[in-house]
Each structure stands twice: as C-alpha cells, then as structure tokens.
JSON list of C-alpha atoms in Angstrom, two decimals:
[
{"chain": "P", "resi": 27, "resn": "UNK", "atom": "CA", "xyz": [-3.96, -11.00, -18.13]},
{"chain": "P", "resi": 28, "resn": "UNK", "atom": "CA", "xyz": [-5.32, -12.83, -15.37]},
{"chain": "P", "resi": 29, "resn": "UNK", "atom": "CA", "xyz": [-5.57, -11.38, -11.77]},
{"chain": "P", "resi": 30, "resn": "UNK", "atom": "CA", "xyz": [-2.99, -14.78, -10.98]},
{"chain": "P", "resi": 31, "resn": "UNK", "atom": "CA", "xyz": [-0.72, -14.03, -13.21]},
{"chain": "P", "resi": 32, "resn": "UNK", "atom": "CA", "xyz": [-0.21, -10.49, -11.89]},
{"chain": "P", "resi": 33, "resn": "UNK", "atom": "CA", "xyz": [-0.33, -11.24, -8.59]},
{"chain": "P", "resi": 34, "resn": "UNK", "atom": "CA", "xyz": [2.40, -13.95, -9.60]},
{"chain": "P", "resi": 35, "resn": "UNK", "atom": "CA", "xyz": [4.21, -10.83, -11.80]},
{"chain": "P", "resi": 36, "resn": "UNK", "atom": "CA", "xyz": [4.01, -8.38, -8.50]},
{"chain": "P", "resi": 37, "resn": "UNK", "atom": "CA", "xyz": [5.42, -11.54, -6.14]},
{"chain": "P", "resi": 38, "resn": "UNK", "atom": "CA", "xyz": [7.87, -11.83, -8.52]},
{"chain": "P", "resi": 39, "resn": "UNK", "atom": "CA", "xyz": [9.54, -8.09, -8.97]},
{"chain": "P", "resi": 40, "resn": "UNK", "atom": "CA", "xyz": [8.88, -7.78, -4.75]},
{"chain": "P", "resi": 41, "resn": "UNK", "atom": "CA", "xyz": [11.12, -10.82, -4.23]},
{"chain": "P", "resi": 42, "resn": "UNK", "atom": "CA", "xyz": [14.01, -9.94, -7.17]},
{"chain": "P", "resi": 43, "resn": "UNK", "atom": "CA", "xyz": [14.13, -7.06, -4.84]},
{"chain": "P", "resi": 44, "resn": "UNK", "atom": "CA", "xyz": [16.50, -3.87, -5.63]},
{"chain": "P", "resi": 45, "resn": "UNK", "atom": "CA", "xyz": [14.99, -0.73, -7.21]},
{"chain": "P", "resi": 46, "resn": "UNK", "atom": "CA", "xyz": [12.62, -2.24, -8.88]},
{"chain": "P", "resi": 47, "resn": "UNK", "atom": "CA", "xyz": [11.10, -3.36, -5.70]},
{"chain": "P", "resi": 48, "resn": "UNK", "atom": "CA", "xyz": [11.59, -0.65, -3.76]},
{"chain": "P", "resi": 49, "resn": "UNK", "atom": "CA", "xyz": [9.51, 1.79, -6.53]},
{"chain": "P", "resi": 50, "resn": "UNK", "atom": "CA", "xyz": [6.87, -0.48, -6.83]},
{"chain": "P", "resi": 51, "resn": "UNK", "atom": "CA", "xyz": [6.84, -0.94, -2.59]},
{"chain": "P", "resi": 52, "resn": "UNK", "atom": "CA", "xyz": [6.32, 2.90, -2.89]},
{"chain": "P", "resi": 53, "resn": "UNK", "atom": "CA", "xyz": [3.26, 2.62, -5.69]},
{"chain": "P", "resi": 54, "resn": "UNK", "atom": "CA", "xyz": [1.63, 0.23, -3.95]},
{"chain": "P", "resi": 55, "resn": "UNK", "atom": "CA", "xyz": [2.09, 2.72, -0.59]},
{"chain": "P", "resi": 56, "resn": "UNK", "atom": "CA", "xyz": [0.95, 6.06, -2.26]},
{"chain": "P", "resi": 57, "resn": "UNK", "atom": "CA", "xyz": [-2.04, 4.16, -3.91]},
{"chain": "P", "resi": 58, "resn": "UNK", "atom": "CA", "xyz": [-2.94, 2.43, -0.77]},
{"chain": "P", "resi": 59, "resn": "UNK", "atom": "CA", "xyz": [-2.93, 5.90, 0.37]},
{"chain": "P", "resi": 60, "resn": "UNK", "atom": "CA", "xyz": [-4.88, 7.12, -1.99]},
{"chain": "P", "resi": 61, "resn": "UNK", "atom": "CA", "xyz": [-7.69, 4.33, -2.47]},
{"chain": "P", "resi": 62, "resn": "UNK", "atom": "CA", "xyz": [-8.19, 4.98, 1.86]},
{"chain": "P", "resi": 63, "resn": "UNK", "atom": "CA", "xyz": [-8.68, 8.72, 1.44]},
{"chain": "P", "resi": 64, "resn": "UNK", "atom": "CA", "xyz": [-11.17, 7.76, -1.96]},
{"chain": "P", "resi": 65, "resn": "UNK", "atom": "CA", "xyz": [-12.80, 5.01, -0.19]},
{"chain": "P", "resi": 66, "resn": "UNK", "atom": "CA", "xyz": [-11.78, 2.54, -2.48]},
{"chain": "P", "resi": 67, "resn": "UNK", "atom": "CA", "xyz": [-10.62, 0.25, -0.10]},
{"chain": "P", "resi": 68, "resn": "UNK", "atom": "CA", "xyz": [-8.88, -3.01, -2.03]},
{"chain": "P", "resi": 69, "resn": "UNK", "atom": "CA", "xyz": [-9.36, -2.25, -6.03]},
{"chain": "P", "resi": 70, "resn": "UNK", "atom": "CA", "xyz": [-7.01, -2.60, -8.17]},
{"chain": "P", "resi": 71, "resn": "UNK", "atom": "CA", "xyz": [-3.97, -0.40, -8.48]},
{"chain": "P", "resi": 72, "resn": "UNK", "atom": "CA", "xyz": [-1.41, 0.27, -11.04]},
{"chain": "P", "resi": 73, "resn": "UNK", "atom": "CA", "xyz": [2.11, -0.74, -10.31]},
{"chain": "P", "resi": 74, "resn": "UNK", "atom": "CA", "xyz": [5.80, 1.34, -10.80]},
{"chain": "P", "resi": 75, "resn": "UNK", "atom": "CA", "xyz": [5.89, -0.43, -14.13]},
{"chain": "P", "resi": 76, "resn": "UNK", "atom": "CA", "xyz": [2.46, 0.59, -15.45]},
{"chain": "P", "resi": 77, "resn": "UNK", "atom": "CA", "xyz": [0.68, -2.97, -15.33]},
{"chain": "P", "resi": 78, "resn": "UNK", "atom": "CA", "xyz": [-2.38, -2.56, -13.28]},
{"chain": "P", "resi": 79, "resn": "UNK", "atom": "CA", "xyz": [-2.94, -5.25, -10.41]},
{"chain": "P", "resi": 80, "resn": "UNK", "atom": "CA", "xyz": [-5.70, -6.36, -8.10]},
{"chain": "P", "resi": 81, "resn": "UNK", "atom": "CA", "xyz": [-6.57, -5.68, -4.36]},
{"chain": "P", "resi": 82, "resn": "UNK", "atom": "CA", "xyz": [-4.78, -2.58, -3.21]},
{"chain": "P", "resi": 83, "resn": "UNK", "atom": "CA", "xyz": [-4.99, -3.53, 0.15]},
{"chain": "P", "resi": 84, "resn": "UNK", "atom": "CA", "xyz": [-3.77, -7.59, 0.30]},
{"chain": "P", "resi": 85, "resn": "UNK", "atom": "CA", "xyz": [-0.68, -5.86, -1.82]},
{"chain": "P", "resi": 86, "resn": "UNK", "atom": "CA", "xyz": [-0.24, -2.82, 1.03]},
{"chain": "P", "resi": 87, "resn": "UNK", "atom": "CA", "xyz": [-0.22, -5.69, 3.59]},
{"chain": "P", "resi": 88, "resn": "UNK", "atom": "CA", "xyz": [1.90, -8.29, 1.61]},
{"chain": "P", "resi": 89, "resn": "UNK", "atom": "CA", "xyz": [4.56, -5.80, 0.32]},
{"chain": "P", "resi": 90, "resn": "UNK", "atom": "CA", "xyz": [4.40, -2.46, 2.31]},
{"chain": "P", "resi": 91, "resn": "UNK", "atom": "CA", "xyz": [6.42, -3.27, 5.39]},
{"chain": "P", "resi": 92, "resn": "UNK", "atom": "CA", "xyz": [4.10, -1.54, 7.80]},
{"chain": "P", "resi": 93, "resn": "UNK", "atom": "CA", "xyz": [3.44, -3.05, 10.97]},
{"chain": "P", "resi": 94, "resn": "UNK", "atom": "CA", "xyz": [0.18, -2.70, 12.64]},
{"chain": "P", "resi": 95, "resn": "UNK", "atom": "CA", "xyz": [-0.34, -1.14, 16.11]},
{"chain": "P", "resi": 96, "resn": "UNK", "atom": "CA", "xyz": [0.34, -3.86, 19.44]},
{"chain": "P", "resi": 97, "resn": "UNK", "atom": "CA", "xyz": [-3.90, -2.61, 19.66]},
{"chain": "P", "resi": 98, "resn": "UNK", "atom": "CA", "xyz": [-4.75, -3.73, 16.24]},
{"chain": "P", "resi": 99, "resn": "UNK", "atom": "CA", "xyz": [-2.13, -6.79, 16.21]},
{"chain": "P", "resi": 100, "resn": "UNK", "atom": "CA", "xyz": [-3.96, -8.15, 19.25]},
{"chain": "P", "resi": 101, "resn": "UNK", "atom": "CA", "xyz": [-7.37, -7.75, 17.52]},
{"chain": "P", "resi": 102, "resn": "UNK", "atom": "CA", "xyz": [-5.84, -9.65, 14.35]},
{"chain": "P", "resi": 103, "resn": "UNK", "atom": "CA", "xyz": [-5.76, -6.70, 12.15]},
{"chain": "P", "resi": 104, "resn": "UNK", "atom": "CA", "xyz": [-3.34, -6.19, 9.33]},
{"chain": "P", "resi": 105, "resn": "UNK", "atom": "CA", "xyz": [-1.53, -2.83, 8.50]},
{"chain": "P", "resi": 106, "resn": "UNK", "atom": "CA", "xyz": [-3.78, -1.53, 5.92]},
{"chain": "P", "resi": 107, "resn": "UNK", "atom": "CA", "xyz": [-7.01, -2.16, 8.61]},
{"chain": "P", "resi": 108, "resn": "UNK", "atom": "CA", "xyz": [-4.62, -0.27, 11.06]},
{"chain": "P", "resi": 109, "resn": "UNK", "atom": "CA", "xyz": [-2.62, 2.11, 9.19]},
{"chain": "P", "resi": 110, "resn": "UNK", "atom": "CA", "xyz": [-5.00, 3.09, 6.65]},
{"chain": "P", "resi": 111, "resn": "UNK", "atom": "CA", "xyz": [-8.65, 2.30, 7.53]},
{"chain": "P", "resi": 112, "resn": "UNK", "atom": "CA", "xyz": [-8.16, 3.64, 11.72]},
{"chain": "P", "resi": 113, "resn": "UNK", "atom": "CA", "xyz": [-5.44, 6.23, 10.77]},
{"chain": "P", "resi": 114, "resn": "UNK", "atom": "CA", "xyz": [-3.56, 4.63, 13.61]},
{"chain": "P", "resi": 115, "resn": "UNK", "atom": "CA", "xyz": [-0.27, 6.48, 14.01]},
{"chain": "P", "resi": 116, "resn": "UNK", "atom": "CA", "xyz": [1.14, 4.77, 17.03]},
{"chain": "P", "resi": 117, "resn": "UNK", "atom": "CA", "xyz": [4.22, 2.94, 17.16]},
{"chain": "P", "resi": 118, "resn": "UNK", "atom": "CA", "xyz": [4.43, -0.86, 15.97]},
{"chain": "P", "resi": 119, "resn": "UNK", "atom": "CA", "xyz": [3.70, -3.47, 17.61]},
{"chain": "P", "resi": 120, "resn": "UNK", "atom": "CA", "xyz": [7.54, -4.50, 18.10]},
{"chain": "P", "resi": 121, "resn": "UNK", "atom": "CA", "xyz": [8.37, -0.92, 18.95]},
{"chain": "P", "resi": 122, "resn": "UNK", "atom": "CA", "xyz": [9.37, 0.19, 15.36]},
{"chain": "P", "resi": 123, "resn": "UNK", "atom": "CA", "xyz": [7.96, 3.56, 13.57]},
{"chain": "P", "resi": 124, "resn": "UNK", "atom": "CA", "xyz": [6.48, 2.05, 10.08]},
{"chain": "P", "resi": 125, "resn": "UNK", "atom": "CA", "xyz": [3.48, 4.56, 9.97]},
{"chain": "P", "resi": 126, "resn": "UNK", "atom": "CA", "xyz": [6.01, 7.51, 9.69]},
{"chain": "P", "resi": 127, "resn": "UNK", "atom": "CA", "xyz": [6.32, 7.12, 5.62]},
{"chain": "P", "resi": 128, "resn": "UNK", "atom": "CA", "xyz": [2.53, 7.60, 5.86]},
{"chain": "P", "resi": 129, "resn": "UNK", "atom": "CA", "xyz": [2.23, 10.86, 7.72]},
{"chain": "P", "resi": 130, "resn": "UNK", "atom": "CA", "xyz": [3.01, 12.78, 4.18]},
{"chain": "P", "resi": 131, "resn": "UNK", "atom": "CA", "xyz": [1.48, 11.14, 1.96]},
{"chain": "P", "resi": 132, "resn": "UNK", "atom": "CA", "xyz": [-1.80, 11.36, 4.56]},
{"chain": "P", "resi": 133, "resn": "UNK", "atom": "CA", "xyz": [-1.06, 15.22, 3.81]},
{"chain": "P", "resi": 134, "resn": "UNK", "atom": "CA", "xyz": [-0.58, 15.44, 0.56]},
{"chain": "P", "resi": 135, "resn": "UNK", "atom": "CA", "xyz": [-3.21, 16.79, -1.91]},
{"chain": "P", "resi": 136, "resn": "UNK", "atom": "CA", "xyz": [-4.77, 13.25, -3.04]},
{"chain": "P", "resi": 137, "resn": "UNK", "atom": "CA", "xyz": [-4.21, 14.19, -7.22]},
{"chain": "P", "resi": 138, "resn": "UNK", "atom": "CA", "xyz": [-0.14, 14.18, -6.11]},
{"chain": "P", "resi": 139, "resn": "UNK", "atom": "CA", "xyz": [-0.53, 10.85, -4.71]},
{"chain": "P", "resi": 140, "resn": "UNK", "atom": "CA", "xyz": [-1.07, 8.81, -8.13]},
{"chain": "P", "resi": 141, "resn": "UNK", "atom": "CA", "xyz": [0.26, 9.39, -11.57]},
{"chain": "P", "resi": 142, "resn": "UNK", "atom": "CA", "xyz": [-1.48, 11.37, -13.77]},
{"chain": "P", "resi": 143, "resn": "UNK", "atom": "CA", "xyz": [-1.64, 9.16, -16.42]},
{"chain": "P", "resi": 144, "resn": "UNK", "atom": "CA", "xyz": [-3.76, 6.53, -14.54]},
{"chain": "P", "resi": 145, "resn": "UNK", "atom": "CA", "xyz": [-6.16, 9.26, -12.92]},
{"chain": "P", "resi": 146, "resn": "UNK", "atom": "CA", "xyz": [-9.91, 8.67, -14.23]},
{"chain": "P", "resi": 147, "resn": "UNK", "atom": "CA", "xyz": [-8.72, 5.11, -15.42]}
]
C-alpha cells in the first residue's frame, strides 16, 4: 500500500488501544532502538502485526510515550532526537522516568531487538 494508508492503519490500531496497541507501542520502541544503534535513523519499520510502515522515528515520537529531557524540550527536540539520537537518560521534562524502558533494550545484543523474520529485509 501507500505510506498514507499505513500511517492511517498504525493511527488506527494506536488509538483502538488495548493489546494490540500496547505490542505494536513496543515494536515501534525496540525498532526505534534498533534503527539508532544501526544508524538508520527514520526508515521504515515493521509493525507487531507484520505490515511494514514508514519513518521509524515520527512513529517513536507519535506513539512511544517517551518524553524528552527539560534540556532537549527547551531546544524543541522530540524524544527520539533526545532519547535515541543523544542517549539522554535523564528524567523527563515533567519529572517522569520514560527513558527507563530504554535502558535494556540499549543493552541488548541488537539481533534480539527485531524479529528474525524481518532481519536482512
């Protein structure tokens, strides 16, 4: 399909919400993950339910829940900029601790972080 109609399709399971949601939250996370440690900063990335979408890092910042740093929220950066890009493990900018679900997956060896299936894809 079109990269609209899957970013429509993605916007669509992230506001049904429930499992669905929160597995695909977590694909979009590890690959985000994954594509910073590659340096494949915003391609494409295939979702919890196998369909492959675009731009990595607009879905990390529309659907991951992280919260930049007050440092990088004052400079206009996003999470992925922050989070991923910096490595910037402070706290959030309104005091929560969003970059904790990162400090794993930072750690993990990088052919854990994605599905086999789509490796090489």
């Amino acid at each position: 399909g079109t990269p609209t109609s899957s970013a429509a399709l993605l916007k669509r399971v992230m506001e049904t919400g429930g499992r669905s949601a929160e597995d695909m939250r977590m694909a979009i996370i590890r690959a985000a993950v994954y594509a910073s440690r590659t340096g494949a900063h915003g391609g494409s990335f295939v979702g919890s339910d196998g369909e492959t979408y675009p731009d990595v890092s607009k879905a990390f910042s529309n659907w991951g829940n992280l919260r930049p740093c007050p440092r990088c929220k004052s400079n206009k950066q996003g999470a992925y900029h922050c989070r991923l890009r910096r490595k910037h493990m402070d706290q959030d900018y309104d005091g929560g601790d969003s970059a904790s679900i990162l400090v794993p997956l930072l750690a993990e060896p990088i052919e854990n972080l994605i599905p086999k299936s789509f490796q090489g894809k």
